CSV table of C-alpha atoms and ligand atoms in Angstrom, one decimal:
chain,number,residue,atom,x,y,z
A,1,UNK,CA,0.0,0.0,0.0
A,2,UNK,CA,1.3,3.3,-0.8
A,3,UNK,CA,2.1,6.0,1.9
A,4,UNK,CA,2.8,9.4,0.4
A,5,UNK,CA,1.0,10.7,-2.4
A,6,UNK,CA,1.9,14.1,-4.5
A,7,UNK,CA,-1.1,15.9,-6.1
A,8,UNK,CA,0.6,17.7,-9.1
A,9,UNK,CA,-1.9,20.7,-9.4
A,10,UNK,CA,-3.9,22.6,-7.1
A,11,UNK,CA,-7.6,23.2,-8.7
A,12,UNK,CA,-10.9,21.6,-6.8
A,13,UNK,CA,-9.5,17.9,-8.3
A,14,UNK,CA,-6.3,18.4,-6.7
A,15,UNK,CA,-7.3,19.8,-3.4
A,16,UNK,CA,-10.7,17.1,-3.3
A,17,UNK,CA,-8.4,14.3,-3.9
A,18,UNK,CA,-5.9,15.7,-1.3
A,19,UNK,CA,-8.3,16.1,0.9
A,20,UNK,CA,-9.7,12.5,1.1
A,21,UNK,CA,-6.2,11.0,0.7
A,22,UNK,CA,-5.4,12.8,4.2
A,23,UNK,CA,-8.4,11.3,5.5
A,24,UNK,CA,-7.9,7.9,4.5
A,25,UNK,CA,-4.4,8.6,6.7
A,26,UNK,CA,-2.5,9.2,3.5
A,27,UNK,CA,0.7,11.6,3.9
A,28,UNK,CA,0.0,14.2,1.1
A,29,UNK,CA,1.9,16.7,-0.8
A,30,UNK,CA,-0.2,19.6,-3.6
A,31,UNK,CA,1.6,21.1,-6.1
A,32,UNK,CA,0.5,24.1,-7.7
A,33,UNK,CA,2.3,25.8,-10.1
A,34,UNK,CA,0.1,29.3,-9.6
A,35,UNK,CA,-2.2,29.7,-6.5
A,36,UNK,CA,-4.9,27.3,-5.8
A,37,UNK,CA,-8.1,27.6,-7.9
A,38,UNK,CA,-6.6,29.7,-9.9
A,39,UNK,CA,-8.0,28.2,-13.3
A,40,UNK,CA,-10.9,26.8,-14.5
A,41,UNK,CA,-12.0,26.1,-10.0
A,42,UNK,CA,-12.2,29.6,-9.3
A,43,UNK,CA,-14.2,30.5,-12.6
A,44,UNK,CA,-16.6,27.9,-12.4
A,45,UNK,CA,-20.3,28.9,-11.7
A,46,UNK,CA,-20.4,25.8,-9.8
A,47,UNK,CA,-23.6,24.5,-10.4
A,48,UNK,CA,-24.2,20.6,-9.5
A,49,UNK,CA,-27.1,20.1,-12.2
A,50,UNK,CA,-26.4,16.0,-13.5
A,51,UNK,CA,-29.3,16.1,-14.9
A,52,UNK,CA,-29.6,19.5,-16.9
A,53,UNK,CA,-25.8,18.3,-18.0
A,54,UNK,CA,-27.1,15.5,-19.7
A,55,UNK,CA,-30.1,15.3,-21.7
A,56,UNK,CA,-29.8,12.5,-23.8
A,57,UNK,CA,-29.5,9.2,-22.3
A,58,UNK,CA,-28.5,7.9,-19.3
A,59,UNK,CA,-24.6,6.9,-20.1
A,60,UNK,CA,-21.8,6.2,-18.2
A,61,UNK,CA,-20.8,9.9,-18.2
A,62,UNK,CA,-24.5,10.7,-16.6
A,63,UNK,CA,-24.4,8.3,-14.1
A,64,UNK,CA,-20.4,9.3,-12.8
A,65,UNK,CA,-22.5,12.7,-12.4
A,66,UNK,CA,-25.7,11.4,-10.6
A,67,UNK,CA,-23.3,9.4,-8.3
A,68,UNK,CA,-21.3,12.8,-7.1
A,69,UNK,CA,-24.2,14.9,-6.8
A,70,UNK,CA,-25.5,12.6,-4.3
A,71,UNK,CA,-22.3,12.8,-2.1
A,72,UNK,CA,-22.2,16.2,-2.1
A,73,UNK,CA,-24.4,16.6,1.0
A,74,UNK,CA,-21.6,14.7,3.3
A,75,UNK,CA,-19.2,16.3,1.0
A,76,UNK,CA,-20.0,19.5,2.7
A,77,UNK,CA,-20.7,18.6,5.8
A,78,UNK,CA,-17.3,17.2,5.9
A,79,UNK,CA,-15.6,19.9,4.0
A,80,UNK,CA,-17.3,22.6,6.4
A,81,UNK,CA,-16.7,21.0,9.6
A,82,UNK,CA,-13.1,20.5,9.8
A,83,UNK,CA,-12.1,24.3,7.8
A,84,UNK,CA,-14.9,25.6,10.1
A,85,UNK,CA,-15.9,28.1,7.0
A,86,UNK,CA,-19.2,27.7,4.5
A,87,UNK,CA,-19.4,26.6,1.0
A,88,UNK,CA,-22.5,28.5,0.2
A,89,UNK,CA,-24.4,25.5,-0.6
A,90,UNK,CA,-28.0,26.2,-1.9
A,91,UNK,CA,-30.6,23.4,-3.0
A,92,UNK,CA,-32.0,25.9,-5.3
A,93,UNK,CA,-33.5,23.6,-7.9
A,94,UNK,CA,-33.4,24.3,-11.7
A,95,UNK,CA,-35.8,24.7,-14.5
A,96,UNK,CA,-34.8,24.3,-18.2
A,97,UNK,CA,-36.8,26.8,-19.9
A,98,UNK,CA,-38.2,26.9,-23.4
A,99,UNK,CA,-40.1,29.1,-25.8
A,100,UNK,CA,-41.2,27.1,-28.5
A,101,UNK,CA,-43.9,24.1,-28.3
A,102,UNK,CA,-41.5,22.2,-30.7
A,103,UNK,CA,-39.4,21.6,-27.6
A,104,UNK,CA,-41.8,19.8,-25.6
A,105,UNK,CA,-41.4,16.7,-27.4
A,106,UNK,CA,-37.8,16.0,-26.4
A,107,UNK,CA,-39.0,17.3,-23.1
A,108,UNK,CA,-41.0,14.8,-22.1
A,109,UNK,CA,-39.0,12.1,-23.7
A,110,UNK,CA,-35.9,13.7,-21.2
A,111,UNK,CA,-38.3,13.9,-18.2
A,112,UNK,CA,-39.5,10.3,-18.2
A,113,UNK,CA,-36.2,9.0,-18.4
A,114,UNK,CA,-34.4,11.5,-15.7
A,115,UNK,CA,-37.1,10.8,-13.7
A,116,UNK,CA,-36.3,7.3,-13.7
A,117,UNK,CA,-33.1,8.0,-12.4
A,118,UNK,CA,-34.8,9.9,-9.5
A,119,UNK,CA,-35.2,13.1,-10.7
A,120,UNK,CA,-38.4,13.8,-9.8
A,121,UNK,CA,-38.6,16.3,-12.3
A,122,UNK,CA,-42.1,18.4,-13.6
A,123,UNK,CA,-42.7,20.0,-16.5
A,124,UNK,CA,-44.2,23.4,-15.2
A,125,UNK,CA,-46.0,26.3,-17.5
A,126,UNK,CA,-47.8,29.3,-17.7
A,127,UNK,CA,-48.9,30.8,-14.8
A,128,UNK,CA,-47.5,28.2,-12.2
A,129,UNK,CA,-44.2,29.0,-13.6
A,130,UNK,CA,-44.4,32.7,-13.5
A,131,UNK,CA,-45.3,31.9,-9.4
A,132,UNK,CA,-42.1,29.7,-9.3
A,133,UNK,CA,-40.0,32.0,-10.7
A,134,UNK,CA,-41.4,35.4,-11.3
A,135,UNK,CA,-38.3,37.2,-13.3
A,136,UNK,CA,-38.6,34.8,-16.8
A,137,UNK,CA,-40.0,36.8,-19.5
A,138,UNK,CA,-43.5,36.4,-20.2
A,139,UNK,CA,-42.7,34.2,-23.5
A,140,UNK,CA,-41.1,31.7,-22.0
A,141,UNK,CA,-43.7,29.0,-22.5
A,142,UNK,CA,-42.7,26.3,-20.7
A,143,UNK,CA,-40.0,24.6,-17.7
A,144,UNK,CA,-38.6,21.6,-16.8
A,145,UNK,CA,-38.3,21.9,-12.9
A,146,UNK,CA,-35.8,19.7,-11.2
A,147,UNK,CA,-35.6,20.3,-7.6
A,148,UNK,CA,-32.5,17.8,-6.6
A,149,UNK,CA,-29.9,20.0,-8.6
A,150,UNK,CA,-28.3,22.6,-6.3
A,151,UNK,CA,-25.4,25.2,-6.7
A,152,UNK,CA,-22.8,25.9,-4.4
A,153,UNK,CA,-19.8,29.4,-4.6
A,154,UNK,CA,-16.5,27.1,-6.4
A,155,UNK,CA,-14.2,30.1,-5.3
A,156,UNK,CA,-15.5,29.4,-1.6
A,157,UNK,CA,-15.4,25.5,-1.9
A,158,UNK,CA,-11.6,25.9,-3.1
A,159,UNK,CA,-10.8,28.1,0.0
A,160,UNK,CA,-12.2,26.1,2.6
A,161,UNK,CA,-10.8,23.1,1.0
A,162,UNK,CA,-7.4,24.4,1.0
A,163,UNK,CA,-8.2,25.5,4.7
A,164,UNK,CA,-9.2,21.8,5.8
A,165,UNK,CA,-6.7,20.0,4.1
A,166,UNK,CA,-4.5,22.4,5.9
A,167,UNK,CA,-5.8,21.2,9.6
A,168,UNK,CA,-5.3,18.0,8.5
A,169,UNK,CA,-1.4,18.3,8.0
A,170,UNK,CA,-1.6,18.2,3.8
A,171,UNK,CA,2.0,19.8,2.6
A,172,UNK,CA,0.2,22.6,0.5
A,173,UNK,CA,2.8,24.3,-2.5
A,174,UNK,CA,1.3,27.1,-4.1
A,175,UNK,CA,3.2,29.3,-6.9
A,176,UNK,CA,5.8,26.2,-6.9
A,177,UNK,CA,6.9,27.0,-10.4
A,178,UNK,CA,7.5,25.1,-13.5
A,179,UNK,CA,7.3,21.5,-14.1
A,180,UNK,CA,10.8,20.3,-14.9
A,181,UNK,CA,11.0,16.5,-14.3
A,182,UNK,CA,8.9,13.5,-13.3
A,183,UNK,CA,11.1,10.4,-13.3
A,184,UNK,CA,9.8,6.9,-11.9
A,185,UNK,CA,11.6,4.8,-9.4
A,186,UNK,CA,12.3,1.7,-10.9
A,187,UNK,CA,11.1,-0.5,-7.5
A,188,UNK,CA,8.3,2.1,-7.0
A,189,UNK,CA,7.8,5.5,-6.1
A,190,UNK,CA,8.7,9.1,-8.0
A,191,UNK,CA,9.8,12.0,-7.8
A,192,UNK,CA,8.7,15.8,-9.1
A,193,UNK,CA,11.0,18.6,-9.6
A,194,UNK,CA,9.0,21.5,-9.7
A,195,UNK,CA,11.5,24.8,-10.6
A,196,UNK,CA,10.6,26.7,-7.3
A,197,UNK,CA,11.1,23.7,-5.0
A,198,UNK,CA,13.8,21.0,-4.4
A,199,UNK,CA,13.0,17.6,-5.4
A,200,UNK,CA,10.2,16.0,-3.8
A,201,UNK,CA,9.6,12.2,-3.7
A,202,UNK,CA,6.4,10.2,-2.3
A,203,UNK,CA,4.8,6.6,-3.2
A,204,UNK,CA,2.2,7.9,-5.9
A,205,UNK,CA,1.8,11.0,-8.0
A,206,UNK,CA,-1.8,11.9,-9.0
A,207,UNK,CA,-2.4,14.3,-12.1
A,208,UNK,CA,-4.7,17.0,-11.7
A,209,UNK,CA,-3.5,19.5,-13.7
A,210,UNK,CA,-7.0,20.2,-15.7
A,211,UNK,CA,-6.2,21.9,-18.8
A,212,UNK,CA,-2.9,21.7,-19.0
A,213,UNK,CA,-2.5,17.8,-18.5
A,214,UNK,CA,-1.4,17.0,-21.7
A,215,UNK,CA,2.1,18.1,-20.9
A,216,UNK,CA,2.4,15.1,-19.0
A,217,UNK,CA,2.4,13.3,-22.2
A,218,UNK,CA,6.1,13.1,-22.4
A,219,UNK,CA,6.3,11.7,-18.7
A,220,UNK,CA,3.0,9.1,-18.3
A,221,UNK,CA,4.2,7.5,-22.0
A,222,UNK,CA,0.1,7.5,-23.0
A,223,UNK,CA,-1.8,9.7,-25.1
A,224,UNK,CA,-4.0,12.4,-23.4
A,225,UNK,CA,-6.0,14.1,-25.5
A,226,UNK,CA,-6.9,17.3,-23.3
A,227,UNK,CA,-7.3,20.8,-24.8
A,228,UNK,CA,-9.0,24.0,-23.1
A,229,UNK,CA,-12.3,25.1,-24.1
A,230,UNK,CA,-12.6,28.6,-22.8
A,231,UNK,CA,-15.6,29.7,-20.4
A,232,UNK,CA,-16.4,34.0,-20.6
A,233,UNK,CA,-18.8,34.4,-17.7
A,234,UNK,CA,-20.3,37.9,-15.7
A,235,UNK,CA,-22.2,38.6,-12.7
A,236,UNK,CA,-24.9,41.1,-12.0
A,237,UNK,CA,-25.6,42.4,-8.0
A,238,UNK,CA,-28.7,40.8,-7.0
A,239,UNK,CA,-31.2,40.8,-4.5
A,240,UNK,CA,-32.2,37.0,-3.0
A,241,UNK,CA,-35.8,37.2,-4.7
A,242,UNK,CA,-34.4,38.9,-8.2
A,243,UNK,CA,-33.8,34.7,-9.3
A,244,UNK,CA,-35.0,31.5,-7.0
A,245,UNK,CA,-33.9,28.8,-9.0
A,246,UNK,CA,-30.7,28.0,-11.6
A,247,UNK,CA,-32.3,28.9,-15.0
A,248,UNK,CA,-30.5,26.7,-18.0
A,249,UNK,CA,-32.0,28.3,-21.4
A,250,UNK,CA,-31.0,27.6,-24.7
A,251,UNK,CA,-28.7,30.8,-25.0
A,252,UNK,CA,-27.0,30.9,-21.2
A,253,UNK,CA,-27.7,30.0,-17.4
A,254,UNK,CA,-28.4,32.1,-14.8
A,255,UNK,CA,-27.8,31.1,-11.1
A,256,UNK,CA,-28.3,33.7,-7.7
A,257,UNK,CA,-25.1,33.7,-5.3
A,258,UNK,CA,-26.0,34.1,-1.8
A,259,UNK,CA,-22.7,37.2,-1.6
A,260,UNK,CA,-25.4,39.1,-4.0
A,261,UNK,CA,-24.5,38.5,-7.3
A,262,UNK,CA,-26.6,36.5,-10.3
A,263,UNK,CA,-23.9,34.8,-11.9
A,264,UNK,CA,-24.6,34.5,-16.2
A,265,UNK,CA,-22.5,32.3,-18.7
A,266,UNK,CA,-20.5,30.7,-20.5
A,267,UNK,CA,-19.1,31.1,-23.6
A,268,UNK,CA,-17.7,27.9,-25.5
A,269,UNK,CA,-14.4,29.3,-27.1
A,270,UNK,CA,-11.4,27.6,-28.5
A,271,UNK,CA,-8.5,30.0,-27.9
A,272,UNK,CA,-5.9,28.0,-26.6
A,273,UNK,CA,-4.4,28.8,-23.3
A,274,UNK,CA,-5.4,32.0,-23.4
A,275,UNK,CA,-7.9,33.1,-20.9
A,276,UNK,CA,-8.7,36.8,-21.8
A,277,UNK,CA,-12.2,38.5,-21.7
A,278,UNK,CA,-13.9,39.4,-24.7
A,279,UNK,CA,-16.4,42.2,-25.7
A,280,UNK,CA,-17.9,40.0,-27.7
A,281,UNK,CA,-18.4,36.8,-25.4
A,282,UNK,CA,-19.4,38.8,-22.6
A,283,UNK,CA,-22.4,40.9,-25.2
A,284,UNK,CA,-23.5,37.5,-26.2
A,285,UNK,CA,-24.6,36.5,-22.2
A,286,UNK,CA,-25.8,40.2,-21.9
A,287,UNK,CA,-27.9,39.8,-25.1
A,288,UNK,CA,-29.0,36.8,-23.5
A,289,UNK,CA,-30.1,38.2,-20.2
A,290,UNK,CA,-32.0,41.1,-21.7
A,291,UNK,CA,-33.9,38.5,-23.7
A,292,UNK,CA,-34.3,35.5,-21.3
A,293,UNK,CA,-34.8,37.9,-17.8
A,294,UNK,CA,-35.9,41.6,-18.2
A,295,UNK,CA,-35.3,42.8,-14.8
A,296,UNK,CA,-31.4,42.3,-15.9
A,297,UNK,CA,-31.7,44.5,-18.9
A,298,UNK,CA,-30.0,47.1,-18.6
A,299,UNK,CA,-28.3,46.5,-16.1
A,300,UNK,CA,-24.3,46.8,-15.7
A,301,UNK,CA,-22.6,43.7,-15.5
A,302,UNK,CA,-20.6,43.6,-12.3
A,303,UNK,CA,-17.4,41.7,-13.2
A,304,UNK,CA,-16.4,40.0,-15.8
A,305,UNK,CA,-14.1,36.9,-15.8
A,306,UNK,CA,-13.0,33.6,-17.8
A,307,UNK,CA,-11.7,30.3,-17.4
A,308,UNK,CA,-10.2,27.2,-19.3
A,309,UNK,CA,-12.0,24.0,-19.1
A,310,UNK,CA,-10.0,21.0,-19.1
A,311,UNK,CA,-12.0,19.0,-22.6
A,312,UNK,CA,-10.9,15.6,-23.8
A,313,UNK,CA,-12.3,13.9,-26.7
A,314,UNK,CA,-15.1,11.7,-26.0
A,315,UNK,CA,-16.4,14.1,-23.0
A,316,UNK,CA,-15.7,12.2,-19.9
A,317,UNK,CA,-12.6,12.5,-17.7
A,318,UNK,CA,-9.4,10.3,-17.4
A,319,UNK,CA,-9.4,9.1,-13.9
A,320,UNK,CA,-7.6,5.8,-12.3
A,321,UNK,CA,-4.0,3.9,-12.9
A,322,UNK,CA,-1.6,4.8,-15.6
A,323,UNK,CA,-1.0,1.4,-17.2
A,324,UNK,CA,3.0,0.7,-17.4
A,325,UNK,CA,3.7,3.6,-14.9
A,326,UNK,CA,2.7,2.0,-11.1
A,327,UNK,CA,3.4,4.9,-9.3
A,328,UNK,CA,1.4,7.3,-12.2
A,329,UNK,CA,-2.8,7.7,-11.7
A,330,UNK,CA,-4.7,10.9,-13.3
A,331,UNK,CA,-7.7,12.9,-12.6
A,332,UNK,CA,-8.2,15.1,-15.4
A,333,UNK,CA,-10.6,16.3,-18.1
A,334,UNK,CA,-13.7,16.9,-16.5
A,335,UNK,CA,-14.5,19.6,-18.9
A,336,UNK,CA,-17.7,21.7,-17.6
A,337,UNK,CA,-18.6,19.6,-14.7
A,338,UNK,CA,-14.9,19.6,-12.1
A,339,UNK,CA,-17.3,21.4,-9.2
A,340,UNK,CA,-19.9,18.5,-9.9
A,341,UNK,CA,-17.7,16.0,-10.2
A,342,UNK,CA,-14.8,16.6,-7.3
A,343,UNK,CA,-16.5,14.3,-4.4
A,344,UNK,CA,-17.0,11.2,-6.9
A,345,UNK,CA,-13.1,11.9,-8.3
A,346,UNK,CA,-12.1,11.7,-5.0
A,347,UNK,CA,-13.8,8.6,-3.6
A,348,UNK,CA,-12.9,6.8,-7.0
A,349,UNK,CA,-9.1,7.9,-6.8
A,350,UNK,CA,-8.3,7.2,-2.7
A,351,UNK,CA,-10.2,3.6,-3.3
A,352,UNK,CA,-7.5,3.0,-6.1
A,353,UNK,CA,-5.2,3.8,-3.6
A,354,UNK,CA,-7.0,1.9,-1.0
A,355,UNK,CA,-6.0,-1.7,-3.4
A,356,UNK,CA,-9.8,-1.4,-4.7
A,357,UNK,CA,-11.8,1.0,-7.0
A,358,UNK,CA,-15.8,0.5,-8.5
A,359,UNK,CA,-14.3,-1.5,-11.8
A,360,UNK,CA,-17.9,-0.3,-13.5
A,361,UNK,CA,-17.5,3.2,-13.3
A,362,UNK,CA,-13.2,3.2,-13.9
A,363,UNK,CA,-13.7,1.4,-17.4
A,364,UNK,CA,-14.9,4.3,-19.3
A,365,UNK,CA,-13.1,6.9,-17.6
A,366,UNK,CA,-9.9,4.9,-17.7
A,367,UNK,CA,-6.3,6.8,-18.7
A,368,UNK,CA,-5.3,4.3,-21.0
A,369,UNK,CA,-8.2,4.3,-23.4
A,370,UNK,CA,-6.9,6.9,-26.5
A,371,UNK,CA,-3.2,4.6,-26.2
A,372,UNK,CA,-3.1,1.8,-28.6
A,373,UNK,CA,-1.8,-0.8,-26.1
B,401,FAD,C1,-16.7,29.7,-17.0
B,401,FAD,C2,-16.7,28.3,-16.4
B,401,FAD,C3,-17.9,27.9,-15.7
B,401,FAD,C4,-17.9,26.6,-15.2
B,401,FAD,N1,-19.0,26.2,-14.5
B,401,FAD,C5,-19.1,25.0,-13.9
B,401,FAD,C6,-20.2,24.6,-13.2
B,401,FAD,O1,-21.2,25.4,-13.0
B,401,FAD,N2,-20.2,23.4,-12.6
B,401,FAD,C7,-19.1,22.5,-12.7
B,401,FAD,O2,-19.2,21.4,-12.1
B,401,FAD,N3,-18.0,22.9,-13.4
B,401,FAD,C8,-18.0,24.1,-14.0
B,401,FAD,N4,-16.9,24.4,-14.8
B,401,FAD,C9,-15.9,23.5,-15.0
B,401,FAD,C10,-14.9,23.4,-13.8
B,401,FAD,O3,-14.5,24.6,-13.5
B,401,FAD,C11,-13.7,22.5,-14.2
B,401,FAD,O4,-14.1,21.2,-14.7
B,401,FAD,C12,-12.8,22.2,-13.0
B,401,FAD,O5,-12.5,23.4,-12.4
B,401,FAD,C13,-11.6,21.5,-13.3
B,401,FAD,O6,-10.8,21.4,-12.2
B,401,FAD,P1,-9.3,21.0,-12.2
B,401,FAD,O7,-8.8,21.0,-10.8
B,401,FAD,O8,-9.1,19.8,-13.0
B,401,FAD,O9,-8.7,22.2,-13.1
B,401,FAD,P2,-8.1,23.6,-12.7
B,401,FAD,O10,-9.0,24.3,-11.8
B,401,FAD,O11,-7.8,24.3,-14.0
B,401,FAD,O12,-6.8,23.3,-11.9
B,401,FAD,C14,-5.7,22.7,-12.4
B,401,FAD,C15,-4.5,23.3,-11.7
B,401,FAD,O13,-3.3,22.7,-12.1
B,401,FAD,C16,-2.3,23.6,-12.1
B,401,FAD,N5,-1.2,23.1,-13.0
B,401,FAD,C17,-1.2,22.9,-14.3
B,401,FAD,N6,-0.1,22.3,-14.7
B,401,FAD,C18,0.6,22.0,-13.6
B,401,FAD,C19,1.9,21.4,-13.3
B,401,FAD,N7,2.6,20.9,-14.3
B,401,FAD,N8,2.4,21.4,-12.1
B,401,FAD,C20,1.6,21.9,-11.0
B,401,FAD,N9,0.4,22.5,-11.2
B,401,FAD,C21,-0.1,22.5,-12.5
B,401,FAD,C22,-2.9,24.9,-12.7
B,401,FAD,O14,-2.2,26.0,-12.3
B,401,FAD,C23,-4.3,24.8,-12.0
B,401,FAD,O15,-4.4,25.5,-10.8
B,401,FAD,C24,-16.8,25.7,-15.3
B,401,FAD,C25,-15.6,26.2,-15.9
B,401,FAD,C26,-15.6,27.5,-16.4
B,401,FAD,C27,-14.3,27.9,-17.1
């Protein structure tokens, strides 16, 4: 059984998995080459909405969702107790609005089966929905209302993360620098050299290193098709009643922070690594806004911000062993759906550690599967 593990990035994958790996009694070491949640974790909207994610059938990808929604709750609880500070947790619901009676088709197709899967979802219209959620414009004809999905503040998650796995003794490296060398024990074991740091050695090295993880390429010796799909996003202050529930609509989301602000996004870009905010990305969620919820037209947007989600080819992450490399495991690619995702990453990663891991879920998430073996 391994002892030490290293985390090699510092986002809401590396700090989850840190955080359960110190619970489990693992000794555990993060590096970040920036500050922690510095990327795509402390741009995220952090909405927890499995269902809303996935509309068409209920595939592996789904159920890896559905599965980490429903630890969330002892997540938290867990999370909030030992860094004493709050997440901002709200089980706000969702509805999935629509305008045009050509969508209720697929609607109700969607509903039955997400309601299989526990959803307990409604479809909701006309003047019952205006009562739900009185800022929709008046054209919106109709809702799907699911009341499981919930939202919590990533920025706040990161920080009391950081905090707890702090308390409980985790060697935490922000700003560490550049990665310069990985190089594999030939017993077992490795060791990192980061530029800002002296070499570091421990048992197991876990990549979380989200959008930049196909660097490690030329390390892990498998293919890992990750690129960054870049997320423009704004906020507008807000009063608690101005939006009740997360709002999904076909041209952005809308979702009401309990710090006063009614976070609206994302763009989709591909622009690389770079992480700038556009003009136009952010007028295209304004345009939206003004369209989709009147009382926010004209209103000034109150910041403006962007992040780079980690994508991979077939849309689900790479998590679990690194075949040929003992001592390598990864957690990385979990495109628009990290915050969603972090408690189920976690569990699935400190099992492998444990000697076990849920063999269903790992095969379709697995490392290995764009290497020809
Ligand atoms: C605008 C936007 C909105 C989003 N909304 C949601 C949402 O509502 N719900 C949801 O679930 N998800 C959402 N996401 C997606 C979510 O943010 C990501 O899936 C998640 O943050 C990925 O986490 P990560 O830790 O893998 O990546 P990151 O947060 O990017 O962290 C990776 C870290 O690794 C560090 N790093 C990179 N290379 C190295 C190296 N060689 N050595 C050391 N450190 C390294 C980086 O500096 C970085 O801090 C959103 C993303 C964006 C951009």
């Amino acid at each position: 059984m391994p002892q030490s593990v290293i985390m090699l990035g510092g986002g809401i994958i590396g700090l989850s998995c840190a955080f359960e790996a110190a619970l489990r009694g693992y000794q555990v070491t993060v590096l970040e080459s920036g500050k922690f949640g510095g990327q795509a974790s402390g741009a995220a909207a952090g909405m927890l909405a499995p269902y809303s994610e996935n509309i068409e059938q209920p595939d592996p990808f789904f159920r890896l969702c559905l599965q980490s929604l429903r630890l969330y709750e002892q997540w938290v609880e867990k999370v909030e107790s030992i860094s004493g500070m709050s997440t901002d947790w709200v089980r706000s619901g969702s509805l999935n609005v629509y305008r045009h009676e050509a969508d209720l088709l697929p609607l109700q197709s969607r509903m039955r089966w997400h309601n299989e899967w526990g959803a307990k979802a409604e479809r909701i219209e006309g003047e019952a929905l205006r009562a739900l959620e009185p800022g929709l414009s008046h054209d919106i004809e109709v809702a799907l209302y699911c009341p499981e999905e919930s939202h919590i503040y990533a920025p706040g998650l990161v920080t009391a993360l950081e905090t707890a796995c702090r308390k409980l003794g985790v060697k935490l490296n922000d700003h560490a620098g550049e990665l310069l060398d990985i190089s594999f024990h030939e017993s077992a074991g490795v060791s990192v050299q980061m530029s800002g740091l002296s070499k570091l050695s421990g048992d197991r090295i876990v990549i979380c290193s989200g959008a930049w993880s196909g660097a490690l390429e030329r390390w892990l010796d498998i293919h890992i098709p990750i690129h960054p799909i870049r997320g423009q996003i704004c906020s507008y202050e807000s009063k608690a009643d101005d939006l009740r529930h997360m709002v999904f609509s076909s041209g952005a989301y809308w979702v009401n922070k309990p710090i006063g602000r009614i976070v609206c996004g994302a763009s989709e870009d591909v622009s690389g690594f770079d992480s700038s905010v556009t003009d136009r990305g952010i007028q295209r969620l304004i345009r939206a806004s003004d369209r989709w919820m009147p009382r926010l037209a004209g209103r000034e947007t109150a910041y403006r911000w962007a992040g780079l989600r980690p994508a991979t080819m077939d849309g689900l992450p790479l998590i679990g062993n690194v075949v040929g490399k003992p001592s390598a495991m990864m957690a990385s690619g979990h495109y628009r759906n990290g915050i969603l995702l972090s408690p189920v990453t976690a569990m699935l990663i400190c099992d492998l550690l444990d000697g076990g891991g849920d063999s269903s879920l790992l095969e379709a998430i697995s490392p290995n599967r764009f290497t020809n073996l």
